[in-house]
PDB file of C-alpha atoms and ligand atoms in Angstrom:
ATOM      1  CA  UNK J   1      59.732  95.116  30.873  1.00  0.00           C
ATOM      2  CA  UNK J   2      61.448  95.170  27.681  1.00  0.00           C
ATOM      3  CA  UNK J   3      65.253  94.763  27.362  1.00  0.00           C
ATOM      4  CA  UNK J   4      65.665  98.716  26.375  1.00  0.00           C
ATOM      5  CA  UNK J   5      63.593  99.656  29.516  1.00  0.00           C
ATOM      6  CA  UNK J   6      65.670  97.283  31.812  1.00  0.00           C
ATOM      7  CA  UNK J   7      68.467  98.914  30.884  1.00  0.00           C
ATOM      8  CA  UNK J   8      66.792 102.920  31.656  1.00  0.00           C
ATOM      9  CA  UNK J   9      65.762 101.412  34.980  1.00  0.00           C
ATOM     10  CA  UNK J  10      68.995  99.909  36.186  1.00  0.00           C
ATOM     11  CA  UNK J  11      70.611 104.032  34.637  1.00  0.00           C
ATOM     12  CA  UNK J  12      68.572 105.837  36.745  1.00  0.00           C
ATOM     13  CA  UNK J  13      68.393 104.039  39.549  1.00  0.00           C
ATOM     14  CA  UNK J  14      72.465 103.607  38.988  1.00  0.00           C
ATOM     15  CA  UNK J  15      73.027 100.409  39.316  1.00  0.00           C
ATOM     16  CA  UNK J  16      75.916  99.998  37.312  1.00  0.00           C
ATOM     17  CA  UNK J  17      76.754  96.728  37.068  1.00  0.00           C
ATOM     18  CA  UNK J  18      73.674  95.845  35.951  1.00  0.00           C
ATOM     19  CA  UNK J  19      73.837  98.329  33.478  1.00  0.00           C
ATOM     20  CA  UNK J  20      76.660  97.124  31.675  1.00  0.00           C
ATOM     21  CA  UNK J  21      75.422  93.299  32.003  1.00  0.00           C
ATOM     22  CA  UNK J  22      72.144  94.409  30.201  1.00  0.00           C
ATOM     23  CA  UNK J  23      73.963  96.569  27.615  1.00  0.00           C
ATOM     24  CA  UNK J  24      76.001  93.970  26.752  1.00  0.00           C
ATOM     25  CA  UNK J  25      72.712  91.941  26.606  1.00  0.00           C
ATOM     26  CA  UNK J  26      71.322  94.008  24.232  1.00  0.00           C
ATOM     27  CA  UNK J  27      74.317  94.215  21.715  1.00  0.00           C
ATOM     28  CA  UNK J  28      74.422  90.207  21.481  1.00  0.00           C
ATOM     29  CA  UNK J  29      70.530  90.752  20.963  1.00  0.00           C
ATOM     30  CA  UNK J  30      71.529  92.735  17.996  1.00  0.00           C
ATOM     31  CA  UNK J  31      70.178  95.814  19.143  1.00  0.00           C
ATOM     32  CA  UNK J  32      71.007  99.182  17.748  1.00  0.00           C
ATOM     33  CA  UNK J  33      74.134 100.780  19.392  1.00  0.00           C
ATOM     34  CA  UNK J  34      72.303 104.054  18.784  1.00  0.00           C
ATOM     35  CA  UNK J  35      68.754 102.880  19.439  1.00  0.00           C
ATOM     36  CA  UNK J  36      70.170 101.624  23.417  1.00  0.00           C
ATOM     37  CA  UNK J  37      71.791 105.348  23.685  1.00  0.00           C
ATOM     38  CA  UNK J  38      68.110 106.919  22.440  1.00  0.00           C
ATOM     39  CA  UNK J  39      65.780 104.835  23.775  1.00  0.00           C
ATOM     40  CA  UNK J  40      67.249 104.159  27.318  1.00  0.00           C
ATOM     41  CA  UNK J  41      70.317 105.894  28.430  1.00  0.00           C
ATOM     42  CA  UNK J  42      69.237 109.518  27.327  1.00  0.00           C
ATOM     43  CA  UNK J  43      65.669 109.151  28.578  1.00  0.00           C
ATOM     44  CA  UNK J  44      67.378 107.836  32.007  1.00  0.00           C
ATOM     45  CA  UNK J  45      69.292 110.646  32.443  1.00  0.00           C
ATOM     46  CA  UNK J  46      66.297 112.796  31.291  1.00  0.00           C
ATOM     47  CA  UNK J  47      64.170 111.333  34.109  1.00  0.00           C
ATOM     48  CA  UNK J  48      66.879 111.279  36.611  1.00  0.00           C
ATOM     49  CA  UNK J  49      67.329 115.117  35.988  1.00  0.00           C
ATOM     50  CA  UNK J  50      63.578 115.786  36.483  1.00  0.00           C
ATOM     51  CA  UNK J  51      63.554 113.996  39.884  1.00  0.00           C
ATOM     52  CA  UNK J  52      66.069 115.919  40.953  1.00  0.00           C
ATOM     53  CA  UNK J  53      64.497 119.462  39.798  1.00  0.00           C
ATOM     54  CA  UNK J  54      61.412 117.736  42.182  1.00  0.00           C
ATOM     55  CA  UNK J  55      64.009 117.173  45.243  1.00  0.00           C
ATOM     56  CA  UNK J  56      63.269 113.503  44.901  1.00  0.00           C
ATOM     57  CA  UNK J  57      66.377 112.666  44.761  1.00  0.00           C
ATOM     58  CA  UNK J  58      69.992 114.762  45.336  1.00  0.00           C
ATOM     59  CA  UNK J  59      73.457 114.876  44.289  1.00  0.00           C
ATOM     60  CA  UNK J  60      74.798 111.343  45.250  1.00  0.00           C
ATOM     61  CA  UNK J  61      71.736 109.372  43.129  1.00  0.00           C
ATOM     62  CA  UNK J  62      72.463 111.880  39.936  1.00  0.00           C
ATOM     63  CA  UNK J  63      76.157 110.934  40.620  1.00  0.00           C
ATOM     64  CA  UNK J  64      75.771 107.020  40.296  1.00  0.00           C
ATOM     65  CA  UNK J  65      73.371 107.254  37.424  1.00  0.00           C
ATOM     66  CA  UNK J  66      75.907 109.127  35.420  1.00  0.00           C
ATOM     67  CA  UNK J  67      78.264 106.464  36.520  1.00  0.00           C
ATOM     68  CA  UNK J  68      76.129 103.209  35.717  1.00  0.00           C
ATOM     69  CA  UNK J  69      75.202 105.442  32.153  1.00  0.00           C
ATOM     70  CA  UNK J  70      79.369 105.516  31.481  1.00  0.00           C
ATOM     71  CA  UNK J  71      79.355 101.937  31.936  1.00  0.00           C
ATOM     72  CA  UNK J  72      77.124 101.341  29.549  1.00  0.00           C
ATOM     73  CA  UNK J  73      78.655 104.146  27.279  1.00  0.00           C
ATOM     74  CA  UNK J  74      82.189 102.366  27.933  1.00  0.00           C
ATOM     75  CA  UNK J  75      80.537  99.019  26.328  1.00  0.00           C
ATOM     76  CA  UNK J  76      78.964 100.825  23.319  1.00  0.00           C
ATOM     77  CA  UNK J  77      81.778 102.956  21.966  1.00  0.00           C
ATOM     78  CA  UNK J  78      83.691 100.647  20.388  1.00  0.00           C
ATOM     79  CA  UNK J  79      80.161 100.312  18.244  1.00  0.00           C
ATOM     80  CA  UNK J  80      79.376 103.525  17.866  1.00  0.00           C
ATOM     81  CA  UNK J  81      83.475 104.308  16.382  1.00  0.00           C
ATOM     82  CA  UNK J  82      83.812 102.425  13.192  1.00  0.00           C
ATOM     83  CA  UNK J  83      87.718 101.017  13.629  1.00  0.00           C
ATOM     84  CA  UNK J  84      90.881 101.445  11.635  1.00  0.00           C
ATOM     85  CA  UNK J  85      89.748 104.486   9.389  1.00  0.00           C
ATOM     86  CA  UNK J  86      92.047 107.119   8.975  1.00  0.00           C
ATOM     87  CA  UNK J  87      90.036 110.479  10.163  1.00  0.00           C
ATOM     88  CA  UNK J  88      89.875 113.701   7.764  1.00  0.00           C
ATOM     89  CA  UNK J  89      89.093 116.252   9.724  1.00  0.00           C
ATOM     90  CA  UNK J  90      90.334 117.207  13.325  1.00  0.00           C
ATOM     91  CA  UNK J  91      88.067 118.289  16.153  1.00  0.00           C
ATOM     92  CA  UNK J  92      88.416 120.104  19.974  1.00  0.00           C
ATOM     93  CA  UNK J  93      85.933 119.582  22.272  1.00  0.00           C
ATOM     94  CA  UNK J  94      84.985 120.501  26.032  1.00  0.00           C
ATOM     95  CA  UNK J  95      83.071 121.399  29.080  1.00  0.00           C
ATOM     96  CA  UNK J  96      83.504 125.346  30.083  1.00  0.00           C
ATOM     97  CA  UNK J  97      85.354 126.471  32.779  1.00  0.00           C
ATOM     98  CA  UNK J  98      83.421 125.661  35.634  1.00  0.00           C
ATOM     99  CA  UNK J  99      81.040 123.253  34.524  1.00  0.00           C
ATOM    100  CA  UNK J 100      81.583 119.252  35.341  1.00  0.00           C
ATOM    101  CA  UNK J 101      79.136 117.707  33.243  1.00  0.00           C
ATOM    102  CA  UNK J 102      80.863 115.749  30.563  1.00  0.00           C
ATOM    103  CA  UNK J 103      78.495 113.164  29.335  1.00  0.00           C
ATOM    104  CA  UNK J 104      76.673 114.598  27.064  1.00  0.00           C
ATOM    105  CA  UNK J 105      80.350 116.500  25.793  1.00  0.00           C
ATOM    106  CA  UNK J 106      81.222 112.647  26.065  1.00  0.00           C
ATOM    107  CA  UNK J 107      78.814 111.154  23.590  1.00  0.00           C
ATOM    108  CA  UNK J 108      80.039 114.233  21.157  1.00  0.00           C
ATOM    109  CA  UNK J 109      83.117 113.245  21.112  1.00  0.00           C
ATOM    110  CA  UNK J 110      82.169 109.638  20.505  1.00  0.00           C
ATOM    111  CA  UNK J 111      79.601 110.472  17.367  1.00  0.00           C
ATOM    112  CA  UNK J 112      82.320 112.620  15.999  1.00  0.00           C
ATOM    113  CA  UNK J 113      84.976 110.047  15.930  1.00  0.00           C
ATOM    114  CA  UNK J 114      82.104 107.794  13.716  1.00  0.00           C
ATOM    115  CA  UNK J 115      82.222 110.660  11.816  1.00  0.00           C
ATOM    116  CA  UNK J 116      85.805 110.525  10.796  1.00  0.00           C
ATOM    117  CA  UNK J 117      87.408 113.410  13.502  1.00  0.00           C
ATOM    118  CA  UNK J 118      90.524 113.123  15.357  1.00  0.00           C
ATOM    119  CA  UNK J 119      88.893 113.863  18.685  1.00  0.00           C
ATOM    120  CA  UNK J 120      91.249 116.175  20.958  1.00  0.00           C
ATOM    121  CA  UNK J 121      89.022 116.178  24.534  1.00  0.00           C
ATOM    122  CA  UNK J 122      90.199 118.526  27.036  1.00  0.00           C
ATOM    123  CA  UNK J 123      87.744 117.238  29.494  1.00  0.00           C
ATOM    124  CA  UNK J 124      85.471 119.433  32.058  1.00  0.00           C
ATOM    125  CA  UNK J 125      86.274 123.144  33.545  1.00  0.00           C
ATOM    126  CA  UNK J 126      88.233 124.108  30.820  1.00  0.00           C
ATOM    127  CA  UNK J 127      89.203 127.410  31.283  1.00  0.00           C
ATOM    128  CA  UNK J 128      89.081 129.587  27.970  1.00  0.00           C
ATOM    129  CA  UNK J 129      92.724 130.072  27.015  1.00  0.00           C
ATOM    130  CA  UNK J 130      93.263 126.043  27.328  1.00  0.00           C
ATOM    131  CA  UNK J 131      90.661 126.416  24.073  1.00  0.00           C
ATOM    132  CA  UNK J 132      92.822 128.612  22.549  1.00  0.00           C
ATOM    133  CA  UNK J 133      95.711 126.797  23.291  1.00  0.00           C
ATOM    134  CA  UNK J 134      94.657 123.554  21.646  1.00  0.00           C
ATOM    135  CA  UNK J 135      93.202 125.089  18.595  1.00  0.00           C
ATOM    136  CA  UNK J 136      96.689 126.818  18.352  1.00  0.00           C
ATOM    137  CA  UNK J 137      98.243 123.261  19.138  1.00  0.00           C
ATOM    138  CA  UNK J 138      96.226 121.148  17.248  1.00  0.00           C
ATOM    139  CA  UNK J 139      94.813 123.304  13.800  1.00  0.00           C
ATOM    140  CA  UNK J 140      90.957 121.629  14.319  1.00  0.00           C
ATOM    141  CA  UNK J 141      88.337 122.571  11.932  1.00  0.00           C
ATOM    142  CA  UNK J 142      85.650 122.292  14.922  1.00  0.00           C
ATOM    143  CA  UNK J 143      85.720 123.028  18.447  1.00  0.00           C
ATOM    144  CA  UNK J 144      82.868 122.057  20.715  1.00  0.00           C
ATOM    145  CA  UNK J 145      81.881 123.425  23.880  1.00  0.00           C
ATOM    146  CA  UNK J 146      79.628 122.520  26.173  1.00  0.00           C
ATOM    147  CA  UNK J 147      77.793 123.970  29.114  1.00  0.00           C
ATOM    148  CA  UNK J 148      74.962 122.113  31.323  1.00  0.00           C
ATOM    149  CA  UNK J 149      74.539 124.619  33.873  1.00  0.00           C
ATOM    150  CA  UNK J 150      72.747 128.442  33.333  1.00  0.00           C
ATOM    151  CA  UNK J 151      75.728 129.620  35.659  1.00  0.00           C
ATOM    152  CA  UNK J 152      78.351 128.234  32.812  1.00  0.00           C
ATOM    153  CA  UNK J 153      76.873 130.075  30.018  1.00  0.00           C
ATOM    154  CA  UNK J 154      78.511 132.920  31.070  1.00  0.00           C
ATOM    155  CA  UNK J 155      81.969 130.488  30.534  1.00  0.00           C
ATOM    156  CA  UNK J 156      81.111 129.721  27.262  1.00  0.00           C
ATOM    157  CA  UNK J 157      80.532 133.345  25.743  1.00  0.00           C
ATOM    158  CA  UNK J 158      84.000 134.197  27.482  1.00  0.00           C
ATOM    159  CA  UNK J 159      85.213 131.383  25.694  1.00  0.00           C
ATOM    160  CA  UNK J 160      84.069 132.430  22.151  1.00  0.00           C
ATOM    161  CA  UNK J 161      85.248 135.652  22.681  1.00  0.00           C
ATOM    162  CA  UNK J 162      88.749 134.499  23.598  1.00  0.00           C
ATOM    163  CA  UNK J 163      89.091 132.179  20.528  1.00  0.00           C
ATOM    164  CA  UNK J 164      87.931 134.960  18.223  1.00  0.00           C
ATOM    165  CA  UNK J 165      90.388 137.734  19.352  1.00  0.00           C
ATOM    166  CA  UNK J 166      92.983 135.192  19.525  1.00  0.00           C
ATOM    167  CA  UNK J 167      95.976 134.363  17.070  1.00  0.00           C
ATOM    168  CA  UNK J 168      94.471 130.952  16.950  1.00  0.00           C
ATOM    169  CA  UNK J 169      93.785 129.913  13.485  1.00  0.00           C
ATOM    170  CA  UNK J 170      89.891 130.305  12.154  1.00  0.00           C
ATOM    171  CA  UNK J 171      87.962 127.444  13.811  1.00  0.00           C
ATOM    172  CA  UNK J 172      83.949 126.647  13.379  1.00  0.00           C
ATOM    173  CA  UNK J 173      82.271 126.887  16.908  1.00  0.00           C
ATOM    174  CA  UNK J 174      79.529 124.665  17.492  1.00  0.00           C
ATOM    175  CA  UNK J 175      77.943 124.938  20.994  1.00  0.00           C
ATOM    176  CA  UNK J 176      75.625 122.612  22.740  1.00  0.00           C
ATOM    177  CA  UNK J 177      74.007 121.749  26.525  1.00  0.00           C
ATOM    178  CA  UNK J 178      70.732 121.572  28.105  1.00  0.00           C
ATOM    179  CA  UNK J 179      70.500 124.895  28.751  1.00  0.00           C
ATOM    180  CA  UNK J 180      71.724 126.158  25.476  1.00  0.00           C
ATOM    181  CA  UNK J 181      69.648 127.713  22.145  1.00  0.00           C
ATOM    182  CA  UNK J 182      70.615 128.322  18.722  1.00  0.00           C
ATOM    183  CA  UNK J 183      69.313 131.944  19.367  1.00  0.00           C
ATOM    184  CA  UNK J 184      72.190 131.606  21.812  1.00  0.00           C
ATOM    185  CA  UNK J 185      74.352 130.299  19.541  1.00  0.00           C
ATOM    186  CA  UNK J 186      74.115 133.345  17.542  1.00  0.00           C
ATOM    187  CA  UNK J 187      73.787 136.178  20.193  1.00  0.00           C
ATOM    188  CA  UNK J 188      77.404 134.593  21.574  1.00  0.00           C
ATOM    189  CA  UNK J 189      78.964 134.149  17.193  1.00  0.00           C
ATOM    190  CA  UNK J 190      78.954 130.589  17.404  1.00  0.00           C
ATOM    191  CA  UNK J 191      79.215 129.068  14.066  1.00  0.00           C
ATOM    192  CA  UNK J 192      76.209 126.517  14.961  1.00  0.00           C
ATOM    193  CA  UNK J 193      74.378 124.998  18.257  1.00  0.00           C
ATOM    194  CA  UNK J 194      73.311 120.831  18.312  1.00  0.00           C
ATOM    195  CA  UNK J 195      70.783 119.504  20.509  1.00  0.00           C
ATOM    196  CA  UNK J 196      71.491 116.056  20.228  1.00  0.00           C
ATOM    197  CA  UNK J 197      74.916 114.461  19.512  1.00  0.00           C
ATOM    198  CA  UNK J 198      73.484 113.225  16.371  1.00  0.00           C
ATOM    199  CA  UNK J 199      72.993 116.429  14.549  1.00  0.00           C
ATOM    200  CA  UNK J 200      76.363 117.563  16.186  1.00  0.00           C
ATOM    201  CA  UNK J 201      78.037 114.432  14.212  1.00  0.00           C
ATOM    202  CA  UNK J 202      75.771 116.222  10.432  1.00  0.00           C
ATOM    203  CA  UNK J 203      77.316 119.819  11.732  1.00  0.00           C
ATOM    204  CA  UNK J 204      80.681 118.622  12.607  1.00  0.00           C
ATOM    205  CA  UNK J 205      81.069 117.455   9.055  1.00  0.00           C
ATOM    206  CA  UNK J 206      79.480 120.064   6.763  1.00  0.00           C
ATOM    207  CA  UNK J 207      81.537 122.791   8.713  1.00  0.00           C
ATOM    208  CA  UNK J 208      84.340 121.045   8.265  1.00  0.00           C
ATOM    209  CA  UNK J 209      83.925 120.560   4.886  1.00  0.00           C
ATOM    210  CA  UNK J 210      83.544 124.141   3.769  1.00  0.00           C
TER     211      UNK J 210
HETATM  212  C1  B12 V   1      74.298 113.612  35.692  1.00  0.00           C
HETATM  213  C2  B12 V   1      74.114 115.022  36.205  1.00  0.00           C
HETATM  214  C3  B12 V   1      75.063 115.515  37.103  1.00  0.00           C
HETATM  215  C4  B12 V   1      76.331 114.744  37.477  1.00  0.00           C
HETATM  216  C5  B12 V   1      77.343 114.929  36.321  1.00  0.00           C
HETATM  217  C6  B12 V   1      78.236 113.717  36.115  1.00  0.00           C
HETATM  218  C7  B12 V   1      79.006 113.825  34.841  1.00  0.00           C
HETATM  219  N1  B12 V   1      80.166 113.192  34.877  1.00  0.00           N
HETATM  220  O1  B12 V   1      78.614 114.444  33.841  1.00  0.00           O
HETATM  221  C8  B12 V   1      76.769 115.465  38.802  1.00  0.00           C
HETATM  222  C9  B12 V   1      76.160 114.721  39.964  1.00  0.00           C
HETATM  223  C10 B12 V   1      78.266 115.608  39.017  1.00  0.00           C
HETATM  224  C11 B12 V   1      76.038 116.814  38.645  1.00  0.00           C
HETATM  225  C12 B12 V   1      76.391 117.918  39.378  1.00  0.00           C
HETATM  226  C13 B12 V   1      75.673 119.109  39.357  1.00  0.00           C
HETATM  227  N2  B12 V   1      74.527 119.357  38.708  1.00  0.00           N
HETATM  228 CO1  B12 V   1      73.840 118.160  37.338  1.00  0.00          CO
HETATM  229  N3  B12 V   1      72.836 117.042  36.252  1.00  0.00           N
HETATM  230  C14 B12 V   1      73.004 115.816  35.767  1.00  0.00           C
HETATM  231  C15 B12 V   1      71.814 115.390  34.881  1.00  0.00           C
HETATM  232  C16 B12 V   1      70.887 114.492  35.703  1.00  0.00           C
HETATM  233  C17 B12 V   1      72.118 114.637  33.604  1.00  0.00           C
HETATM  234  C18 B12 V   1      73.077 115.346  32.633  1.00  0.00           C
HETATM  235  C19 B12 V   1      73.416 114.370  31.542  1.00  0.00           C
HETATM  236  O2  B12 V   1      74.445 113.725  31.592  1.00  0.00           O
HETATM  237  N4  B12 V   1      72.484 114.198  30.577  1.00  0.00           N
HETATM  238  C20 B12 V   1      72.645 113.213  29.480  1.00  0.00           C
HETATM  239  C21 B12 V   1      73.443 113.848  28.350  1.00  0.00           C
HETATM  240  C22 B12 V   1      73.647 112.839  27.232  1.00  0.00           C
HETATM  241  O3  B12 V   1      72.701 114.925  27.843  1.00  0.00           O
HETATM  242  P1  B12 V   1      73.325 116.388  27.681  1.00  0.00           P
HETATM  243  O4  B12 V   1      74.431 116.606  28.611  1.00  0.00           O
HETATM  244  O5  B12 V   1      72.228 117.393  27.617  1.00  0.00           O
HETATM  245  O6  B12 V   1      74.014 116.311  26.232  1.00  0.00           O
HETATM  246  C23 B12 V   1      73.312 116.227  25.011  1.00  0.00           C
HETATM  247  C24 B12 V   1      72.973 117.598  24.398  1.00  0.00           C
HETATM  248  O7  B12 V   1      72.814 118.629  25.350  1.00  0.00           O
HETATM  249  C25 B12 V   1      74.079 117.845  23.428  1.00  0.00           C
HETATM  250  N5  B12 V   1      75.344 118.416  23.883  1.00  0.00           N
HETATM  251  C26 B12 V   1      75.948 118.407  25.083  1.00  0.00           C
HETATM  252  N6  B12 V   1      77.158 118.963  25.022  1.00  0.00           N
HETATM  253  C27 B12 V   1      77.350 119.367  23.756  1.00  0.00           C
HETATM  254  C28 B12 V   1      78.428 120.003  23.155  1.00  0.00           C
HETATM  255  C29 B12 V   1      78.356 120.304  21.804  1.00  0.00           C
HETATM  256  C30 B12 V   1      79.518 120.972  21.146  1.00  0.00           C
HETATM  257  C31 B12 V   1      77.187 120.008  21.062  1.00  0.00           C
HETATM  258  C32 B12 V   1      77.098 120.377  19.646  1.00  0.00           C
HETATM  259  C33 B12 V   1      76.110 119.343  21.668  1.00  0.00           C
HETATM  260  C34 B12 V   1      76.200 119.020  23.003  1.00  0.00           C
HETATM  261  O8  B12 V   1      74.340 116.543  22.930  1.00  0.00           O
HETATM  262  C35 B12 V   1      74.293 115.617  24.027  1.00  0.00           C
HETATM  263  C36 B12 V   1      73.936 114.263  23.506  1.00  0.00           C
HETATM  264  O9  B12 V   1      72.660 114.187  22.939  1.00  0.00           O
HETATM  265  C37 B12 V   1      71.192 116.795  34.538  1.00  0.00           C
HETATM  266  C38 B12 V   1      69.710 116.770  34.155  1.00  0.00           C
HETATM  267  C39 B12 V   1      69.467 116.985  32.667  1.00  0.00           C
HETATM  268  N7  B12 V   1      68.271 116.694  32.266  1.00  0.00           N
HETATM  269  O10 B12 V   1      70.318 117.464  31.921  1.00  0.00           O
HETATM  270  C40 B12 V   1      71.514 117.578  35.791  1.00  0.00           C
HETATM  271  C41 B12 V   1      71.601 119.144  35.786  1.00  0.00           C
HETATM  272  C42 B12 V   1      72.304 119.609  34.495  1.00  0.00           C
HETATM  273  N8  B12 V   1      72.451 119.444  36.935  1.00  0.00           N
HETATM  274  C43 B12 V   1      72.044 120.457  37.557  1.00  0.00           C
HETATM  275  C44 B12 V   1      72.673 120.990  38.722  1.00  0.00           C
HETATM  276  C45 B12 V   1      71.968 122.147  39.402  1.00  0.00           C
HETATM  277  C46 B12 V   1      73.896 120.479  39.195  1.00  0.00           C
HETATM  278  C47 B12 V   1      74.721 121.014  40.380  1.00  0.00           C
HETATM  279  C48 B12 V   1      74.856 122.560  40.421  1.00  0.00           C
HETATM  280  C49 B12 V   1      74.092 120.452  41.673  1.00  0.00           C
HETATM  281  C50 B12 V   1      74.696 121.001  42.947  1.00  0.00           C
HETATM  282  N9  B12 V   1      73.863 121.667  43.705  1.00  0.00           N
HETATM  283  O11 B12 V   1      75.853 120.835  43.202  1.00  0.00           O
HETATM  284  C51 B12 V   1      76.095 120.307  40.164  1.00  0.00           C
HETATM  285  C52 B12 V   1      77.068 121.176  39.349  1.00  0.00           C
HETATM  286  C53 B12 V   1      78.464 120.645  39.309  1.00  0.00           C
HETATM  287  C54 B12 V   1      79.303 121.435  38.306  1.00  0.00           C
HETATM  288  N10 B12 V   1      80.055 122.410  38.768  1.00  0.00           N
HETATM  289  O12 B12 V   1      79.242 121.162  37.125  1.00  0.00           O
HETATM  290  C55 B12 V   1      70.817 121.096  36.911  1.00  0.00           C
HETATM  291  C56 B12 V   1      71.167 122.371  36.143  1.00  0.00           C
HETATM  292  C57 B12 V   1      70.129 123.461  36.338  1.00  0.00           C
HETATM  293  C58 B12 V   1      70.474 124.676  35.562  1.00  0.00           C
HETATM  294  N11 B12 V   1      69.506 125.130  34.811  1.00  0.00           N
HETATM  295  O13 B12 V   1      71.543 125.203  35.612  1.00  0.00           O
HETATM  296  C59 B12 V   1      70.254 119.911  36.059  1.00  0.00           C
HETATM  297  C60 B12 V   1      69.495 120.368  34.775  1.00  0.00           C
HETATM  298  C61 B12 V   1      69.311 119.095  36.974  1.00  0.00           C
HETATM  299  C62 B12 V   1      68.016 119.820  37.274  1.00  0.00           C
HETATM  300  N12 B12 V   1      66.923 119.465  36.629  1.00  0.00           N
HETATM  301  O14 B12 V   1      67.974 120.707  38.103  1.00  0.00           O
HETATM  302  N13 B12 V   1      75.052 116.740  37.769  1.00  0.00           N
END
């Protein structure tokens, strides 16, 4: 088993400690901050979700892979945030109301700060006038929300709608989630939808810039 594998096994079968040892592992092995989050965490959680779909395994095993996958997410910011840059742009991000996924909203947040945002996280559940509130707060270019569940997407076109009839100064919504489209994305007037936090870092930045 390869180092990169290791570390997907001890993920999904959340065994954090081992997670972080191997994580660390792999960043003195000189290994890609971004190639450990691609090639083990995300395809860890991937797997872990499809067991559960099966009923293989239930709530408390999904819980302590997400866990073991923040360790290892806790060692690899720092590498994935380049340090001491002033940011340009300002950004808002969160999970919609009733929705406590955040890891995925988490890794967002994280690729955005590499891409020179001031990161304001509101966290998970975040009711819709707590968006408005921070974009009023905080002026962001971007706000991000996310939604993992098909019961929350019903959250996050509330939430749209609240920031657009708002006082809140003009803001670019990008969406993203599992269960989320860019056909979505435009039914709901979101500015733009990510799949990965990747492209959401490319998105962030040429919204921003306009
Ligand atoms: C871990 C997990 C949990 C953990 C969450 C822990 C945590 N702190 O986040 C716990 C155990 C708490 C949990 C609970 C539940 N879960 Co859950 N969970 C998962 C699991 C396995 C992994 C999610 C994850 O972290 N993926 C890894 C991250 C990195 O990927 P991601 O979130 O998709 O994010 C990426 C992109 O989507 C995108 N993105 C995400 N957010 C944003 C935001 C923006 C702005 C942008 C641009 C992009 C973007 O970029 C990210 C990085 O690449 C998924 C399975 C899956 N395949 O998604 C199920 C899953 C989402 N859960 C599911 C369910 C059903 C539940 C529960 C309802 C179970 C229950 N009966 O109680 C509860 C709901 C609790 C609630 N109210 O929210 C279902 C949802 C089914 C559906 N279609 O609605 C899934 C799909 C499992 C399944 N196959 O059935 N869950």
């Amino acid at each position: 088993m390869t180092l990169l594998q290791s570390i997907a096994a001890s993920v999904a079968a959340g065994r954090r400690k081992d997670a972080g040892k191997l994580t660390s592992e792999a960043l003195e092995a000189g290994i890609a901050p971004a190639a450990i989050v691609d090639e083990a965490l995300l395809p860890a959680m991937a797997a872990v979700g499809e067991k559960f779909r099966r009923d293989e395994i239930f709530i408390p095993e999904m819980l302590v892979a997400s866990l073991a996958m923040k360790e290892a997410m806790r060692l690899l910011t720092p590498h994935l945030v380049e340090a001491g840059v002033e940011p340009k742009y300002t950004a808002v991000i969160g999970t919609v109301q009733g929705d406590l996924h955040d890891i995925g909203k988490n890794l967002v947040a994280v690729m955005w700060r590499g891409a020179n945002f001031k990161v304001i996280d509101l966290g998970t559940n975040v009711p819709p006038q707590a968006f408005v509130d921070a974009i009023k707060e905080h002026r962001p270019q971007v706000v991000g929300l996310s939604a993992l569940l098909t019961t929350t997407m019903p959250a996050m076109v509330t939430t749209v709608k609240a920031i657009r009839t708002s006082d809140a100064p003009p803001v670019k919504i990008l969406v993203g989630g599992a269960p989320i489209t860019s056909q979505f994305a435009d039914e709901i007037g979101a500015d733009a939808y990510a799949s990965d936090a990747a492209t959401a870092a490319d998105l962030a930045q040429s919204l921003a810039a306009v």
